[in-house]
Each structure stands twice: as structure tokens, then as C-alpha cells.
Amino acid sequence: MYKSVAIYMVSAVLAIAAAMAASYVYMTVTVSGSGMEPVLYDGYKVLVNKLAFEEHGDSPQVGDLVAFRSDVYGEEGEGSILVRRVAGAAGDTVEIKDGMFYLNDKPYQEYMKESVHMDDMARMRLDSDELFVLSDNRKSSMDSRNEAIGVLNIKDCVGKVTMKWRGIT
């Protein structure tokens, strides 16, 4: 009898410890709004690896989905966590000219839901700790094109999106 109780107690303690460890490394975010369509729709859930970009972790790469905190009121709400695609990483040059986004002087149209007009933006080189993020649905401007968000510092990223699934509605 005591042996069974001890086994259950140890199992419960180990389960709690595993859950705490997992919450230190991962978090889930519910997507709201249409900014990342067609990859992420309103109501989708994403798993964010919070340690992906830590001091000895990987650097964000063009094409990665990253999560970051925003105090801007937009379609996702105010003070929310936004998920956007890295369109320019450390050392890259970015520019919007004649409505087209250029990455390192080449047109960059990957991941776009559809072609839309974008206001021109002067050519800039990103520092070693900077990211330029874009919405996949470029009609949404809650990304680095918006002054309120602007160019991100890698340290401002909550983490890297590692998995997605449809939320239960």
C-alpha cells in the first residue's frame, strides 16, 4: 500500500517538474487576425521555442517565423504577441521601391499571400542584432514597415515558431 502511494507521489512530482521545464522552454500563442494568412489563420495556435535565440542559440534566418511583444493596438489587439516572418536578418539590406520589397538588391516575394502595393522605404543595412519582419498577408502593415514596430532587435523576439495547429473553436 505505501509503495503504491510513494510511486504515485514520485510520478506526480516528476510530471509537475516536466511541465515546469517545458513551460520554461516553450509557450503557446493563439493567432488572431489575418496578418499571417495563408500560413496562419485566425484561431490557429503556434508553439514558440523561447530559447531559440538565446545568447548561444541560433540567429533568426530569413523565412523563419518569430514571435515578439508589441504594445501597438492593431488587429491582434494591444500589448499582444505578434507572429511575423523574418524578411531581413543581420547584415542584410532591405528596401521597398516601386511597391516591391527587395532583400539584398533582389525582389523578395516569398510567402506573400498576394501582391499588394507597399509604400517606398529607403534602402537600409540591418545591424548584427536587427531583423526586418513582414506579414505574409502584406495588406496588414503591423510589421517592420510600420513605424510603431519598426526594425526589431533580436533580443525583442520572444522566440521562434516551431509548430502550428488549428485551434478548437
N, CA, C and O atoms as a DFTB+ gen file, in Angstrom:
676 C
 N C O
     1  1       0.817      -1.195       0.000
     2  2       0.000       0.000       0.000
     3  2       0.862       1.261       0.000
     4  3       0.657       2.150      -0.826
     5  1       1.829       1.343       0.925
     6  2       2.705       2.520       0.991
     7  2       3.567       2.641      -0.253
     8  3       3.880       3.742      -0.706
     9  1       3.946       1.490      -0.800
    10  2       4.765       1.500      -2.003
    11  2       4.000       2.126      -3.169
    12  3       4.568       2.903      -3.937
    13  1       2.723       1.794      -3.303
    14  2       1.878       2.354      -4.372
    15  2       1.724       3.862      -4.209
    16  3       1.808       4.604      -5.188
    17  1       1.501       4.318      -2.983
    18  2       1.354       5.749      -2.721
    19  2       2.651       6.475      -3.058
    20  3       2.618       7.558      -3.643
    21  1       3.788       5.896      -2.698
    22  2       5.085       6.507      -2.983
    23  2       5.312       6.607      -4.490
    24  3       5.811       7.621      -4.977
    25  1       4.952       5.574      -5.216
    26  2       5.104       5.585      -6.678
    27  2       4.245       6.687      -7.287
    28  3       4.703       7.408      -8.174
    29  1       2.989       6.828      -6.817
    30  2       2.116       7.884      -7.322
    31  2       2.652       9.274      -6.976
    32  3       2.574      10.189      -7.795
    33  1       3.185       9.432      -5.791
    34  2       3.741      10.729      -5.374
    35  2       4.953      11.100      -6.227
    36  3       5.068      12.239      -6.679
    37  1       5.847      10.152      -6.445
    38  2       7.031      10.413      -7.267
    39  2       6.613      10.744      -8.696
    40  3       7.168      11.648      -9.320
    41  1       5.633      10.008      -9.206
    42  2       5.143      10.261     -10.565
    43  2       4.544      11.662     -10.676
    44  3       4.773      12.355     -11.667
    45  1       3.788      12.078      -9.678
    46  2       3.179      13.407      -9.694
    47  2       4.250      14.490      -9.647
    48  3       4.170      15.474     -10.382
    49  1       5.243      14.316      -8.799
    50  2       6.322      15.295      -8.693
    51  2       7.092      15.381     -10.004
    52  3       7.419      16.479     -10.456
    53  1       7.385      14.241     -10.621
    54  2       8.097      14.240     -11.905
    55  2       7.266      14.898     -13.010
    56  3       7.811      15.613     -13.851
    57  1       5.957      14.661     -13.013
    58  2       5.086      15.271     -14.017
    59  2       5.053      16.790     -13.856
    60  3       5.090      17.524     -14.843
    61  1       4.984      17.250     -12.625
    62  2       4.986      18.694     -12.369
    63  2       6.320      19.305     -12.791
    64  3       6.350      20.370     -13.407
    65  1       7.416      18.635     -12.464
    66  2       8.744      19.131     -12.848
    67  2       8.881      19.184     -14.372
    68  3       9.444      20.137     -14.910
    69  1       8.371      18.166     -15.067
    70  2       8.446      18.145     -16.534
    71  2       7.609      19.268     -17.136
    72  3       8.029      19.907     -18.101
    73  1       6.426      19.514     -16.572
    74  2       5.572      20.597     -17.068
    75  2       6.232      21.950     -16.849
    76  3       6.164      22.818     -17.719
    77  1       6.863      22.139     -15.706
    78  2       7.542      23.405     -15.431
    79  2       8.723      23.604     -16.381
    80  3       8.947      24.710     -16.872
    81  1       9.472      22.541     -16.637
    82  2      10.612      22.632     -17.557
    83  2      10.130      22.963     -18.967
    84  3      10.731      23.787     -19.658
    85  1       9.050      22.320     -19.387
    86  2       8.521      22.575     -20.732
    87  2       8.025      24.013     -20.860
    88  3       8.206      24.635     -21.907
    89  1       7.400      24.551     -19.809
    90  2       6.900      25.927     -19.891
    91  2       8.047      26.945     -19.865
    92  3       7.866      28.084     -20.294
    93  1       9.205      26.554     -19.374
    94  2      10.374      27.431     -19.405
    95  2      10.901      27.554     -20.843
    96  3      11.390      28.610     -21.244
    97  1      10.799      26.477     -21.601
    98  2      11.336      26.439     -22.958
    99  2      10.293      26.838     -24.002
   100  3      10.627      27.511     -24.977
   101  1       9.041      26.433     -23.812
   102  2       8.003      26.649     -24.827
   103  2       6.826      27.441     -24.277
   104  3       6.552      27.439     -23.077
   105  1       6.143      28.113     -25.186
   106  2       4.878      28.758     -24.877
   107  2       3.976      28.619     -26.092
   108  3       4.454      28.459     -27.216
   109  1       2.681      28.680     -25.864
   110  2       1.745      28.661     -26.984
   111  2       1.140      30.053     -27.142
   112  3       0.907      30.768     -26.167
   113  1       0.895      30.411     -28.391
   114  2       0.301      31.701     -28.734
   115  2      -0.862      31.416     -29.680
   116  3      -0.738      30.625     -30.615
   117  1      -1.987      32.066     -29.424
   118  2      -3.131      31.954     -30.322
   119  2      -3.079      33.107     -31.312
   120  3      -2.990      34.271     -30.922
   121  1      -3.135      32.778     -32.580
   122  2      -3.091      33.786     -33.644
   123  2      -4.452      34.456     -33.732
   124  3      -5.484      33.786     -33.749
   125  1      -4.446      35.779     -33.786
   126  2      -5.695      36.496     -34.038
   127  2      -5.433      37.477     -35.174
   128  3      -4.403      38.150     -35.219
   129  1      -6.373      37.535     -36.068
   130  2      -6.223      38.416     -37.217
   131  2      -5.748      37.674     -38.445
   132  3      -5.529      36.462     -38.421
   133  1      -5.592      38.429     -39.523
   134  2      -5.277      37.831     -40.826
   135  2      -3.869      38.145     -41.309
   136  3      -3.543      37.860     -42.461
   137  1      -3.032      38.719     -40.467
   138  2      -1.716      39.177     -40.887
   139  2      -0.793      38.101     -41.431
   140  3       0.093      38.402     -42.231
   141  1      -0.980      36.853     -41.016
   142  2      -0.064      35.804     -41.471
   143  2      -0.728      34.788     -42.390
   144  3      -0.173      33.715     -42.629
   145  1      -1.920      35.118     -42.913
   146  2      -2.548      34.217     -43.879
   147  2      -1.726      34.178     -45.149
   148  3      -1.163      35.211     -45.512
   149  1      -1.620      33.088     -45.834
   150  2      -2.357      31.844     -45.683
   151  2      -1.654      30.795     -44.819
   152  3      -2.132      29.663     -44.745
   153  1      -0.559      31.122     -44.175
   154  2       0.163      30.138     -43.356
   155  2      -0.508      29.956     -42.004
   156  3      -0.685      28.826     -41.547
   157  1      -0.882      31.056     -41.360
   158  2      -1.529      31.019     -40.052
   159  2      -2.830      31.803     -40.119
   160  3      -2.832      32.989     -40.448
   161  1      -3.923      31.145     -39.811
   162  2      -5.228      31.793     -39.827
   163  2      -5.660      32.158     -38.420
   164  3      -5.141      31.631     -37.436
   165  1      -6.616      33.065     -38.340
   166  2      -7.199      33.469     -37.073
   167  2      -7.630      32.223     -36.289
   168  3      -8.350      31.375     -36.816
   169  1      -7.193      32.117     -35.044
   170  2      -7.551      30.979     -34.204
   171  2      -6.517      29.870     -34.180
   172  3      -6.578      28.999     -33.313
   173  1      -5.570      29.875     -35.103
   174  2      -4.502      28.874     -35.063
   175  2      -3.696      29.065     -33.783
   176  3      -3.639      30.157     -33.219
   177  1      -3.088      27.995     -33.351
   178  2      -2.172      28.035     -32.217
   179  2      -0.777      27.729     -32.740
   180  3      -0.610      26.933     -33.664
   181  1       0.227      28.371     -32.137
   182  2       1.615      28.099     -32.506
   183  2       2.408      27.807     -31.236
   184  3       2.135      28.353     -30.168
   185  1       3.385      26.940     -31.385
   186  2       4.310      26.621     -30.307
   187  2       5.574      27.431     -30.544
   188  3       6.185      27.345     -31.610
   189  1       5.964      28.217     -29.550
   190  2       7.116      29.107     -29.667
   191  2       8.236      28.592     -28.772
   192  3       8.050      28.401     -27.570
   193  1       9.399      28.371     -29.373
   194  2      10.593      27.974     -28.620
   195  2      11.235      29.244     -28.086
   196  3      11.820      30.017     -28.845
   197  1      11.125      29.461     -26.770
   198  2      11.616      30.699     -26.161
   199  2      13.142      30.753     -26.067
   200  3      13.707      31.828     -25.866
   201  1      13.808      29.618     -26.207
   202  2      15.262      29.601     -26.090
   203  2      15.978      29.606     -27.438
   204  3      17.207      29.574     -27.482
   205  1      15.225      29.647     -28.538
   206  2      15.824      29.532     -29.869
   207  2      16.859      30.606     -30.155
   208  3      17.855      30.341     -30.828
   209  1      16.638      31.817     -29.652
   210  2      17.543      32.917     -29.975
   211  2      18.289      33.430     -28.753
   212  3      18.728      34.580     -28.723
   213  1      18.429      32.587     -27.756
   214  2      19.186      32.987     -26.573
   215  2      20.639      33.203     -26.963
   216  3      21.023      32.959     -28.106
   217  1      21.422      33.646     -26.041
   218  2      22.805      34.061     -26.300
   219  2      23.595      33.053     -27.143
   220  3      24.346      33.457     -28.030
   221  1      23.439      31.763     -26.885
   222  2      24.201      30.762     -27.628
   223  2      23.313      29.983     -28.603
   224  3      23.713      28.940     -29.119
   225  1      22.112      30.496     -28.850
   226  2      21.189      29.829     -29.751
   227  2      21.422      30.218     -31.197
   228  3      22.409      30.873     -31.534
   229  1      20.504      29.808     -32.033
   230  2      20.570      30.160     -33.452
   231  2      20.210      31.620     -33.648
   232  3      19.537      32.225     -32.814
   233  1      20.666      32.177     -34.757
   234  2      20.234      33.511     -35.161
   235  2      19.023      33.349     -36.069
   236  3      18.959      32.400     -36.851
   237  1      18.065      34.261     -35.974
   238  2      16.916      34.175     -36.877
   239  2      17.374      34.275     -38.332
   240  3      18.251      35.069     -38.670
   241  1      16.772      33.467     -39.170
   242  2      17.104      33.439     -40.591
   243  2      15.910      33.928     -41.409
   244  3      14.765      33.832     -40.968
   245  1      16.183      34.445     -42.590
   246  2      15.115      34.854     -43.499
   247  2      14.208      33.654     -43.734
   248  3      14.675      32.558     -44.046
   249  1      12.919      33.875     -43.581
   250  2      11.927      32.810     -43.740
   251  2      11.408      32.265     -42.418
   252  3      10.330      31.672     -42.383
   253  1      12.154      32.454     -41.326
   254  2      11.697      31.992     -40.006
   255  2      10.472      32.780     -39.563
   256  3      10.323      33.957     -39.892
   257  1       9.600      32.120     -38.818
   258  2       8.506      32.805     -38.139
   259  2       8.957      33.099     -36.718
   260  3       9.388      32.197     -36.000
   261  1       8.859      34.357     -36.313
   262  2       9.266      34.752     -34.967
   263  2       8.085      35.387     -34.240
   264  3       7.187      35.960     -34.856
   265  1       8.110      35.272     -32.921
   266  2       7.104      35.904     -32.065
   267  2       7.790      37.019     -31.293
   268  3       8.914      36.860     -30.818
   269  1       7.099      38.154     -31.172
   270  2       7.647      39.279     -30.416
   271  2       6.499      40.043     -29.781
   272  3       5.367      40.010     -30.265
   273  1       6.807      40.733     -28.688
   274  2       5.794      41.525     -27.983
   275  2       5.603      42.870     -28.687
   276  3       6.551      43.470     -29.193
   277  1       4.348      43.322     -28.702
   278  2       4.030      44.602     -29.309
   279  2       3.061      45.358     -28.408
   280  3       2.091      44.785     -27.912
   281  1       3.324      46.638     -28.200
   282  2       2.415      47.492     -27.435
   283  2       1.475      48.269     -28.342
   284  3       0.705      49.112     -27.883
   285  1       1.547      47.976     -29.631
   286  2       0.741      48.691     -30.615
   287  2      -0.647      48.076     -30.680
   288  3      -0.795      46.855     -30.634
   289  1      -1.663      48.923     -30.788
   290  2      -3.015      48.415     -30.980
   291  2      -3.208      48.143     -32.461
   292  3      -3.093      49.045     -33.291
   293  1      -3.500      46.907     -32.780
   294  2      -3.727      46.518     -34.171
   295  2      -4.760      45.430     -34.228
   296  3      -5.513      45.238     -33.274
   297  1      -4.811      44.712     -35.328
   298  2      -5.823      43.664     -35.468
   299  2      -5.634      42.554     -34.445
   300  3      -6.585      41.835     -34.139
   301  1      -4.435      42.401     -33.914
   302  2      -4.180      41.385     -32.905
   303  2      -4.447      41.897     -31.493
   304  3      -4.347      41.131     -30.534
   305  1      -4.781      43.171     -31.349
   306  2      -5.045      43.732     -30.030
   307  2      -3.886      44.586     -29.568
   308  3      -2.946      44.837     -30.322
   309  1      -3.957      45.028     -28.335
   310  2      -2.918      45.892     -27.777
   311  2      -2.099      45.095     -26.769
   312  3      -2.647      44.344     -25.963
   313  1      -0.787      45.267     -26.824
   314  2       0.075      44.574     -25.882
   315  2       0.114      43.079     -26.122
   316  3       0.299      42.302     -25.185
   317  1      -0.056      42.676     -27.346
   318  2      -0.110      41.256     -27.665
   319  2       1.229      40.760     -28.194
   320  3       2.165      41.532     -28.402
   321  1       1.292      39.464     -28.403
   322  2       2.461      38.866     -29.041
   323  2       2.126      38.687     -30.506
   324  3       1.139      38.037     -30.850
   325  1       2.949      39.265     -31.374
   326  2       2.750      39.146     -32.815
   327  2       3.658      38.068     -33.376
   328  3       4.760      37.848     -32.874
   329  1       3.193      37.404     -34.409
   330  2       3.997      36.432     -35.151
   331  2       4.178      36.993     -36.552
   332  3       3.207      37.312     -37.238
   333  1       5.425      37.108     -36.964
   334  2       5.727      37.620     -38.297
   335  2       6.895      36.847     -38.893
   336  3       7.615      36.136     -38.192
   337  1       7.065      37.003     -40.200
   338  2       8.129      36.308     -40.924
   339  2       9.360      37.194     -41.028
   340  3       9.247      38.384     -41.323
   341  1      10.536      36.621     -40.789
   342  2      11.787      37.351     -40.964
   343  2      12.014      37.530     -42.463
   344  3      12.136      36.554     -43.204
   345  1      12.071      38.793     -42.901
   346  2      12.304      39.097     -44.312
   347  2      13.703      39.658     -44.526
   348  3      14.176      39.745     -45.659
   349  1      14.360      40.037     -43.439
   350  2      15.730      40.526     -43.497
   351  2      16.401      40.238     -42.168
   352  3      15.852      40.549     -41.111
   353  1      17.583      39.648     -42.214
   354  2      18.299      39.279     -40.989
   355  2      19.605      40.069     -40.907
   356  3      19.890      40.911     -41.759
   357  1      20.381      39.787     -39.883
   358  2      21.625      40.506     -39.606
   359  2      22.494      40.648     -40.855
   360  3      22.810      39.661     -41.519
   361  1      22.878      41.895     -41.166
   362  2      23.766      42.172     -42.289
   363  2      23.083      42.313     -43.631
   364  3      23.719      42.736     -44.597
   365  1      21.799      41.970     -43.725
   366  2      21.076      42.096     -44.994
   367  2      20.749      43.561     -45.275
   368  3      20.699      44.389     -44.366
   369  1      20.528      43.858     -46.550
   370  2      19.991      45.165     -46.919
   371  2      18.547      44.956     -47.354
   372  3      18.226      43.988     -48.044
   373  1      17.680      45.881     -46.938
   374  2      16.260      45.812     -47.282
   375  2      15.834      47.154     -47.847
   376  3      16.383      48.200     -47.502
   377  1      14.835      47.096     -48.730
   378  2      14.339      48.306     -49.374
   379  2      12.976      48.004     -49.977
   380  3      12.716      46.882     -50.410
   381  1      12.115      49.002     -50.005
   382  2      10.860      48.904     -50.757
   383  2      10.899      50.012     -51.793
   384  3      10.956      51.199     -51.473
   385  1      10.865      49.578     -53.052
   386  2      10.966      50.525     -54.165
   387  2       9.927      50.138     -55.210
   388  3       9.820      48.976     -55.602
   389  1       9.167      51.134     -55.651
   390  2       8.110      50.914     -56.652
   391  2       7.153      49.810     -56.207
   392  3       6.696      49.007     -57.021
   393  1       6.853      49.777     -54.906
   394  2       5.899      48.812     -54.370
   395  2       6.438      47.410     -54.188
   396  3       5.683      46.511     -53.818
   397  1       7.718      47.194     -54.435
   398  2       8.326      45.858     -54.340
   399  2       9.324      45.822     -53.191
   400  3      10.091      46.768     -53.008
   401  1       9.322      44.737     -52.413
   402  2      10.294      44.562     -51.340
   403  2      11.551      43.921     -51.920
   404  3      11.478      42.923     -52.638
   405  1      12.702      44.507     -51.601
   406  2      13.991      43.992     -52.068
   407  2      14.827      43.540     -50.878
   408  3      14.978      44.265     -49.895
   409  1      15.358      42.347     -50.983
   410  2      16.278      41.792     -49.998
   411  2      17.616      41.614     -50.690
   412  3      17.731      40.854     -51.652
   413  1      18.623      42.315     -50.199
   414  2      19.959      42.269     -50.802
   415  2      19.904      42.545     -52.305
   416  3      20.521      41.847     -53.110
   417  1      19.140      43.589     -52.655
   418  2      19.001      44.085     -54.024
   419  2      18.268      43.142     -54.975
   420  3      18.318      43.342     -56.189
   421  1      17.589      42.118     -54.451
   422  2      16.808      41.201     -55.287
   423  2      15.355      41.215     -54.812
   424  3      15.099      41.257     -53.608
   425  1      14.399      41.181     -55.752
   426  2      12.989      41.143     -55.344
   427  2      12.719      39.934     -54.448
   428  3      13.180      38.828     -54.730
   429  1      11.978      40.154     -53.378
   430  2      11.658      39.102     -52.420
   431  2      10.144      39.010     -52.324
   432  3       9.496      39.875     -51.736
   433  1       9.583      37.950     -52.910
   434  2       8.135      37.772     -52.910
   435  2       7.722      36.479     -52.228
   436  3       6.544      36.121     -52.257
   437  1       8.657      35.772     -51.618
   438  2       8.329      34.524     -50.960
   439  2       7.305      34.760     -49.858
   440  3       7.289      35.802     -49.202
   441  1       6.462      33.768     -49.681
   442  2       5.473      33.718     -48.602
   443  2       4.355      34.757     -48.721
   444  3       3.523      34.861     -47.819
   445  1       4.317      35.520     -49.801
   446  2       3.271      36.536     -49.949
   447  2       1.942      35.884     -50.278
   448  3       1.861      35.009     -51.140
   449  1       0.900      36.318     -49.581
   450  2      -0.440      35.837     -49.896
   451  2      -0.837      36.312     -51.282
   452  3      -1.326      35.531     -52.098
   453  1      -0.625      37.591     -51.545
   454  2      -0.914      38.187     -52.849
   455  2      -0.110      39.468     -52.973
   456  3       0.299      40.063     -51.976
   457  1       0.105      39.874     -54.188
   458  2       0.866      41.093     -54.431
   459  2       0.018      42.302     -54.045
   460  3      -1.141      42.405     -54.447
   461  1       0.589      43.202     -53.276
   462  2      -0.103      44.425     -52.873
   463  2       0.857      45.595     -53.001
   464  3       2.073      45.412     -53.048
   465  1       0.296      46.805     -53.057
   466  2       1.142      47.998     -53.099
   467  2       1.724      48.252     -51.711
   468  3       1.012      48.191     -50.708
   469  1       3.013      48.536     -51.665
   470  2       3.673      48.921     -50.418
   471  2       4.337      50.269     -50.646
   472  3       4.902      50.521     -51.711
   473  1       4.267      51.134     -49.641
   474  2       4.923      52.439     -49.738
   475  2       6.436      52.258     -49.796
   476  3       6.989      51.349     -49.177
   477  1       7.086      53.123     -50.534
   478  2       8.541      53.065     -50.657
   479  2       9.220      53.249     -49.302
   480  3       8.722      53.959     -48.429
   481  1      10.351      52.602     -49.152
   482  2      11.169      52.697     -47.945
   483  2      12.624      52.727     -48.393
   484  3      13.045      51.918     -49.220
   485  1      13.381      53.658     -47.845
   486  2      14.785      53.797     -48.238
   487  2      15.580      52.534     -47.912
   488  3      15.284      51.818     -46.955
   489  1      16.586      52.287     -48.727
   490  2      17.473      51.133     -48.539
   491  2      18.201      51.275     -47.206
   492  3      18.695      52.352     -46.868
   493  1      18.263      50.177     -46.453
   494  2      18.976      50.184     -45.175
   495  2      19.666      48.851     -44.953
   496  3      19.180      47.804     -45.379
   497  1      20.797      48.906     -44.284
   498  2      21.518      47.687     -43.913
   499  2      21.198      47.396     -42.447
   500  3      21.284      48.273     -41.587
   501  1      20.829      46.148     -42.188
   502  2      20.493      45.732     -40.826
   503  2      21.763      45.430     -40.048
   504  3      22.679      44.784     -40.558
   505  1      21.810      45.907     -38.805
   506  2      22.947      45.612     -37.921
   507  2      22.937      44.133     -37.527
   508  3      21.992      43.403     -37.826
   509  1      23.985      43.718     -36.864
   510  2      24.160      42.308     -36.497
   511  2      23.109      41.806     -35.515
   512  3      22.963      40.597     -35.335
   513  1      22.373      42.716     -34.875
   514  2      21.351      42.296     -33.913
   515  2      19.950      42.730     -34.345
   516  3      19.043      42.807     -33.515
   517  1      19.765      43.014     -35.642
   518  2      18.485      43.521     -36.121
   519  2      17.787      42.567     -37.084
   520  3      18.420      41.768     -37.775
   521  1      16.442      42.681     -37.106
   522  2      15.590      41.899     -38.000
   523  2      14.567      42.816     -38.648
   524  3      14.101      43.775     -38.032
   525  1      14.224      42.520     -39.877
   526  2      13.118      43.182     -40.561
   527  2      12.063      42.116     -40.773
   528  3      12.325      41.108     -41.429
   529  1      10.873      42.323     -40.228
   530  2       9.820      41.313     -40.321
   531  2       8.672      41.835     -41.167
   532  3       8.370      43.028     -41.159
   533  1       8.032      40.924     -41.899
   534  2       6.878      41.264     -42.730
   535  2       5.740      40.304     -42.441
   536  3       5.957      39.166     -42.025
   537  1       4.529      40.778     -42.667
   538  2       3.349      39.930     -42.637
   539  2       3.322      39.131     -43.937
   540  3       3.710      39.648     -44.984
   541  1       2.870      37.876     -43.882
   542  2       2.680      37.128     -45.129
   543  2       1.539      37.754     -45.932
   544  3       1.587      37.802     -47.161
   545  1       0.525      38.227     -45.231
   546  2      -0.565      38.971     -45.853
   547  2      -0.134      40.432     -45.826
   548  3      -0.378      41.130     -44.842
   549  1       0.494      40.892     -46.878
   550  2       1.124      42.209     -46.892
   551  2       0.123      43.358     -46.799
   552  3       0.519      44.513     -46.639
   553  1      -1.200      43.041     -46.900
   554  2      -2.199      44.088     -46.677
   555  2      -2.128      44.546     -45.221
   556  3      -2.437      45.696     -44.912
   557  1      -1.725      43.650     -44.339
   558  2      -1.541      44.006     -42.937
   559  2      -0.181      44.676     -42.793
   560  3       0.839      44.124     -43.204
   561  1      -0.173      45.860     -42.213
   562  2       1.103      46.564     -42.101
   563  2       1.641      46.558     -40.679
   564  3       2.492      47.379     -40.335
   565  1       1.163      45.654     -39.861
   566  2       1.663      45.553     -38.488
   567  2       2.954      44.732     -38.507
   568  3       3.025      43.620     -37.985
   569  1       3.958      45.326     -39.125
   570  2       5.259      44.678     -39.238
   571  2       6.321      45.772     -39.286
   572  3       6.043      46.904     -38.890
   573  1       7.498      45.475     -39.748
   574  2       8.591      46.457     -39.719
   575  2       8.345      47.669     -40.609
   576  3       9.041      48.676     -40.478
   577  1       7.375      47.595     -41.506
   578  2       7.031      48.770     -42.328
   579  2       6.347      49.845     -41.487
   580  3       6.372      51.024     -41.840
   581  1       5.752      49.445     -40.401
   582  2       5.027      50.356     -39.518
   583  2       6.009      50.952     -38.512
   584  3       6.728      50.215     -37.836
   585  1       6.043      52.281     -38.410
   586  2       6.984      52.954     -37.502
   587  2       6.838      52.489     -36.062
   588  3       7.820      52.449     -35.321
   589  1       5.635      52.141     -35.662
   590  2       5.406      51.731     -34.274
   591  2       6.086      50.396     -33.964
   592  3       6.390      50.115     -32.805
   593  1       6.323      49.583     -34.976
   594  2       7.024      48.306     -34.772
   595  2       8.458      48.448     -35.240
   596  3       9.391      48.177     -34.485
   597  1       8.635      48.868     -36.470
   598  2       9.967      49.125     -36.998
   599  2      10.879      47.917     -37.040
   600  3      10.433      46.774     -36.944
   601  1      12.156      48.191     -37.183
   602  2      13.172      47.139     -37.206
   603  2      13.276      46.574     -35.797
   604  3      13.348      47.329     -34.827
   605  1      13.284      45.254     -35.683
   606  2      13.341      44.602     -34.369
   607  2      14.771      44.308     -33.965
   608  3      15.626      44.033     -34.807
   609  1      15.017      44.367     -32.681
   610  2      16.256      43.853     -32.125
   611  2      16.011      42.378     -31.835
   612  3      14.943      42.023     -31.339
   613  1      16.963      41.526     -32.129
   614  2      16.798      40.087     -31.898
   615  2      16.381      39.821     -30.457
   616  3      15.610      38.895     -30.200
   617  1      16.874      40.610     -29.520
   618  2      16.526      40.415     -28.108
   619  2      15.049      40.671     -27.832
   620  3      14.526      40.220     -26.812
   621  1      14.358      41.397     -28.739
   622  2      12.933      41.660     -28.562
   623  2      12.067      40.469     -28.956
   624  3      10.869      40.450     -28.671
   625  1      12.660      39.485     -29.604
   626  2      11.906      38.302     -30.006
   627  2      11.653      37.413     -28.791
   628  3      12.558      37.140     -28.003
   629  1      10.411      36.969     -28.657
   630  2      10.060      36.021     -27.610
   631  2      10.641      34.665     -27.971
   632  3      11.089      33.928     -27.093
   633  1      10.638      34.325     -29.269
   634  2      11.179      33.050     -29.707
   635  2      10.813      32.740     -31.146
   636  3      10.289      33.585     -31.872
   637  1      11.099      31.517     -31.535
   638  2      10.869      31.045     -32.898
   639  2       9.676      30.093     -32.912
   640  3       9.558      29.216     -32.057
   641  1       8.797      30.276     -33.893
   642  2       7.652      29.384     -34.045
   643  2       8.159      28.046     -34.568
   644  3       8.836      27.981     -35.594
   645  1       7.822      26.985     -33.851
   646  2       8.313      25.658     -34.226
   647  2       7.205      24.718     -34.688
   648  3       7.481      23.703     -35.327
   649  1       5.950      25.048     -34.367
   650  2       4.855      24.170     -34.754
   651  2       3.562      24.980     -34.785
   652  3       3.422      25.965     -34.061
   653  1       2.623      24.560     -35.626
   654  2       1.311      25.218     -35.692
   655  2       0.225      24.159     -35.748
   656  3       0.450      23.039     -36.206
   657  1      -0.956      24.532     -35.273
   658  2      -2.123      23.659     -35.387
   659  2      -3.378      24.515     -35.290
   660  3      -3.356      25.640     -34.791
   661  1      -4.465      23.946     -35.781
   662  2      -5.735      24.661     -35.731
   663  2      -6.271      24.626     -34.315
   664  3      -6.307      23.573     -33.678
   665  1      -6.685      25.781     -33.829
   666  2      -7.300      25.836     -32.515
   667  2      -8.704      25.268     -32.569
   668  3      -9.329      25.256     -33.629
   669  1      -9.198      24.806     -31.457
   670  2     -10.548      24.271     -31.381
   671  2     -11.497      25.445     -31.165
   672  3     -11.342      26.224     -30.224
   673  1     -12.481      25.556     -32.054
   674  2     -13.428      26.670     -31.933
   675  2     -14.785      26.187     -31.539
   676  3     -15.707      26.989     -31.391
